[in-house]
GROMACS .gro file of C-alpha atoms in nm:
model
  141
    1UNK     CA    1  -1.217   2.018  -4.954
    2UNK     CA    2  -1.077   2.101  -5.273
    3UNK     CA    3  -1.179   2.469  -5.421
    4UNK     CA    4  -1.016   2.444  -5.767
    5UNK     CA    5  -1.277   2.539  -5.974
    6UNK     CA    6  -1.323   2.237  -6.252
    7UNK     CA    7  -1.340   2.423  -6.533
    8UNK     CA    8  -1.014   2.611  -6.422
    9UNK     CA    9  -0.675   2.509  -6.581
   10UNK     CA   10  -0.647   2.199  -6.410
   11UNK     CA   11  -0.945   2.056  -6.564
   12UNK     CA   12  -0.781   1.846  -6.840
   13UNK     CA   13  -1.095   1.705  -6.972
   14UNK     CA   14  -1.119   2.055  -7.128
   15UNK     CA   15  -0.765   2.168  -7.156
   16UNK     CA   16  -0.696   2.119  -7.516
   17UNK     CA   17  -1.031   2.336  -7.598
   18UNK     CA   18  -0.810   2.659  -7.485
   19UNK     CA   19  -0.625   2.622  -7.788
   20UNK     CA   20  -0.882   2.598  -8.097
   21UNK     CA   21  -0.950   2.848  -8.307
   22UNK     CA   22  -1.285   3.080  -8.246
   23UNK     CA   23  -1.390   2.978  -8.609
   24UNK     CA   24  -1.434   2.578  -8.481
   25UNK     CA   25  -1.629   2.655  -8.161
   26UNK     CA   26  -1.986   2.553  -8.186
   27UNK     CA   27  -2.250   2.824  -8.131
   28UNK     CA   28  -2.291   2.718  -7.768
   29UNK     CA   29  -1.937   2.764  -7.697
   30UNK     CA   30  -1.938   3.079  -7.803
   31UNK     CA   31  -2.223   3.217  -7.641
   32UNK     CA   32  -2.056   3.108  -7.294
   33UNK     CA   33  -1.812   3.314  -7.052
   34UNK     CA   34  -1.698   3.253  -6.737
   35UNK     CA   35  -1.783   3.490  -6.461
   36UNK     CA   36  -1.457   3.583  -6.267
   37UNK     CA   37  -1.452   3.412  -5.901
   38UNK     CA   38  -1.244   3.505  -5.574
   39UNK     CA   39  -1.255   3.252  -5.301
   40UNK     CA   40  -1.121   3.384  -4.949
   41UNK     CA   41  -1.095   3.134  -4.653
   42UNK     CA   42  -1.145   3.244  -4.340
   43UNK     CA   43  -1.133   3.118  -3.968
   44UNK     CA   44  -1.490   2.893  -3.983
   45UNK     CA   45  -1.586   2.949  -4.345
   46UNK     CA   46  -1.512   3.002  -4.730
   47UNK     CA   47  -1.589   3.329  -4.877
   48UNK     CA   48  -1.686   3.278  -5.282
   49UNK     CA   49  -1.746   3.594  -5.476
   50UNK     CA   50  -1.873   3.557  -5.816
   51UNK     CA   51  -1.906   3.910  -6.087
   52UNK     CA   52  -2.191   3.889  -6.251
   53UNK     CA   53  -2.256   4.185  -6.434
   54UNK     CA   54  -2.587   4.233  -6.615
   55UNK     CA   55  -2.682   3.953  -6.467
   56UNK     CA   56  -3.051   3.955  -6.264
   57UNK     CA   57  -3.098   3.745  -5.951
   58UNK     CA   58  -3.331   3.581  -6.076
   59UNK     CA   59  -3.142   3.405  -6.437
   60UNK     CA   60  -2.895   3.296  -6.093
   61UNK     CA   61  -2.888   2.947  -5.984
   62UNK     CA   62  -2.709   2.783  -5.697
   63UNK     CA   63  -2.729   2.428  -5.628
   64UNK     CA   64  -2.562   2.155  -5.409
   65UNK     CA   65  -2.544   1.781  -5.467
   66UNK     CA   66  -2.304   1.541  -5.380
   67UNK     CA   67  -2.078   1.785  -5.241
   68UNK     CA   68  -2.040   1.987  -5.583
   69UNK     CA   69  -2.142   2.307  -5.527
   70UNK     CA   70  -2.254   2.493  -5.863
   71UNK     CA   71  -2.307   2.807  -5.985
   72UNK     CA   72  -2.551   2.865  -6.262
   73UNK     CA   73  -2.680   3.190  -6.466
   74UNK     CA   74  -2.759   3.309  -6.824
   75UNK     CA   75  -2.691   3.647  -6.960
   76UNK     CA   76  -2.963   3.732  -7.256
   77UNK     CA   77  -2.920   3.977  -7.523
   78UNK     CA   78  -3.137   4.250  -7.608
   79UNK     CA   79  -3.259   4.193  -7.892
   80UNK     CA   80  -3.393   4.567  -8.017
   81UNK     CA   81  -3.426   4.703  -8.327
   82UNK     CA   82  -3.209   4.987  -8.391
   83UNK     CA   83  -3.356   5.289  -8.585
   84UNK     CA   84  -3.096   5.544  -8.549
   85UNK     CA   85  -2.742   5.335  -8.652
   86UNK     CA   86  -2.590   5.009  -8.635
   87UNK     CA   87  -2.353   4.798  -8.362
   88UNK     CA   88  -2.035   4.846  -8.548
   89UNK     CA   89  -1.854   4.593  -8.298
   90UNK     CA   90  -2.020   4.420  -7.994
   91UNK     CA   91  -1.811   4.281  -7.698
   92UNK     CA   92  -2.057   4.210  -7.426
   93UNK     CA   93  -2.073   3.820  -7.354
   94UNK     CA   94  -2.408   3.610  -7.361
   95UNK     CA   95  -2.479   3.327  -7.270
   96UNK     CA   96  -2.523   3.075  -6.994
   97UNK     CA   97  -2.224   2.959  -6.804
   98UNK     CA   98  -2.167   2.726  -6.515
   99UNK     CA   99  -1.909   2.686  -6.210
  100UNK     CA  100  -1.850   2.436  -6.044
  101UNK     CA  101  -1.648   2.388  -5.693
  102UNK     CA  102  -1.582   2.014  -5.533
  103UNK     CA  103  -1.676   2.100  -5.119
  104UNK     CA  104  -1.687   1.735  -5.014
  105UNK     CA  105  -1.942   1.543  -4.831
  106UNK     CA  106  -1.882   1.722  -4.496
  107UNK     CA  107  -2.104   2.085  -4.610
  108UNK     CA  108  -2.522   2.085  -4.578
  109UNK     CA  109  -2.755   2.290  -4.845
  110UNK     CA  110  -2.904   2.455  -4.576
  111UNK     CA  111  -2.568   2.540  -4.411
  112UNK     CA  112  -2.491   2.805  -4.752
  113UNK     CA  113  -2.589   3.154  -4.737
  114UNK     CA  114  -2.619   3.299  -5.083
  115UNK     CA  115  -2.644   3.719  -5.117
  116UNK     CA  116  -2.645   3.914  -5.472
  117UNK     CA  117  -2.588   4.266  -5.449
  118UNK     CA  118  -2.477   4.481  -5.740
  119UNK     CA  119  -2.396   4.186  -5.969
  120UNK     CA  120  -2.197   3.986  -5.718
  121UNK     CA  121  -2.302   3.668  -5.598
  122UNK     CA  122  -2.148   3.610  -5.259
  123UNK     CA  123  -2.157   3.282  -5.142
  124UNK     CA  124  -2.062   3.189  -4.748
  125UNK     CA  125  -1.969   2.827  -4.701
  126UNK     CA  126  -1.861   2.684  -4.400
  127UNK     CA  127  -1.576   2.454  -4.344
  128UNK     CA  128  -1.659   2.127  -4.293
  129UNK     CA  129  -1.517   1.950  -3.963
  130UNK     CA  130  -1.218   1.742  -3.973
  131UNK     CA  131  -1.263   1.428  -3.791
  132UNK     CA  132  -0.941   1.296  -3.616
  133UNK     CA  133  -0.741   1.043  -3.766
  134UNK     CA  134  -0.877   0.728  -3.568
  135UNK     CA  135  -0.600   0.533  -3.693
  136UNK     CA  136  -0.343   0.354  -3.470
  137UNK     CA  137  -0.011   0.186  -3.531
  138UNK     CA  138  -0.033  -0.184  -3.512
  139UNK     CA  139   0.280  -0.365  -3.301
  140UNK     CA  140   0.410  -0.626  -3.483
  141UNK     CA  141   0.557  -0.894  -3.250
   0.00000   0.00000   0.00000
């Protein structure tokens, strides 16, 4: 099972887009952000913790196939009209983002317990069993 996240630096599909300016991102880019993540292991299981502030349970989306588990949400902006003032500068982050985490074949759907609490998506994944090595060594005569 391999827990680097694909979008983290490792991901060299996208590891020249760290280094363009803001001005040539495309709308959609900019709107994104990544949540921050903390994966624990423990004895029988993987521990994933994702922050997602301002974020309601139900804009969250969790899905498994082919052993790629992925985390889904989008954060929406208020749009209000202001009658008193103006936003002078505005650094909350909107947008929709995704994570994405390779488990392997060996975890189920049904096997993941999801719980958000407080804007923190905690995910509990079980390891999946490791099958002995069946191989032997072959005598050569």
């Amino acid at each position: 099972m391999s827990l680097i996240p694909r979008n983290s630096m490792f991901d060299f599909d996208h590891l020249f887009d760290r280094f363009r300016t803001p001005d040539l991102l495309s709308d959609k880019q900019k709107s994104s952000f990544t949540p921050r993540v903390e994966v624990r292991e423990k004895a029988h299981q993987y521990l994933i913790s994702a922050e997602l502030p301002g974020i309601e349970k139900e804009d969250v989306e969790v899905t498994l196939e082919n052993g790629v588990l992925c985390i889904q949400a989008e954060s929406h902006q208020e749009d209000k009209e202001e009658k008193d003032g103006r936003i002078i500068r505005q650094e909350r982050r909107y947008g929709k983002f995704v994570r994405t985490f390779n488990l392997g074949n060996g975890v189920k759907q049904e096997d993941i317990d999801a719980k958000f609490k407080n804007g923190i998506l905690t995910l509990t994944v079980p390891k999946p069993e490791i099958k002995p090595d069946n191989s032997r060594k072959i005598d050569i005569h």
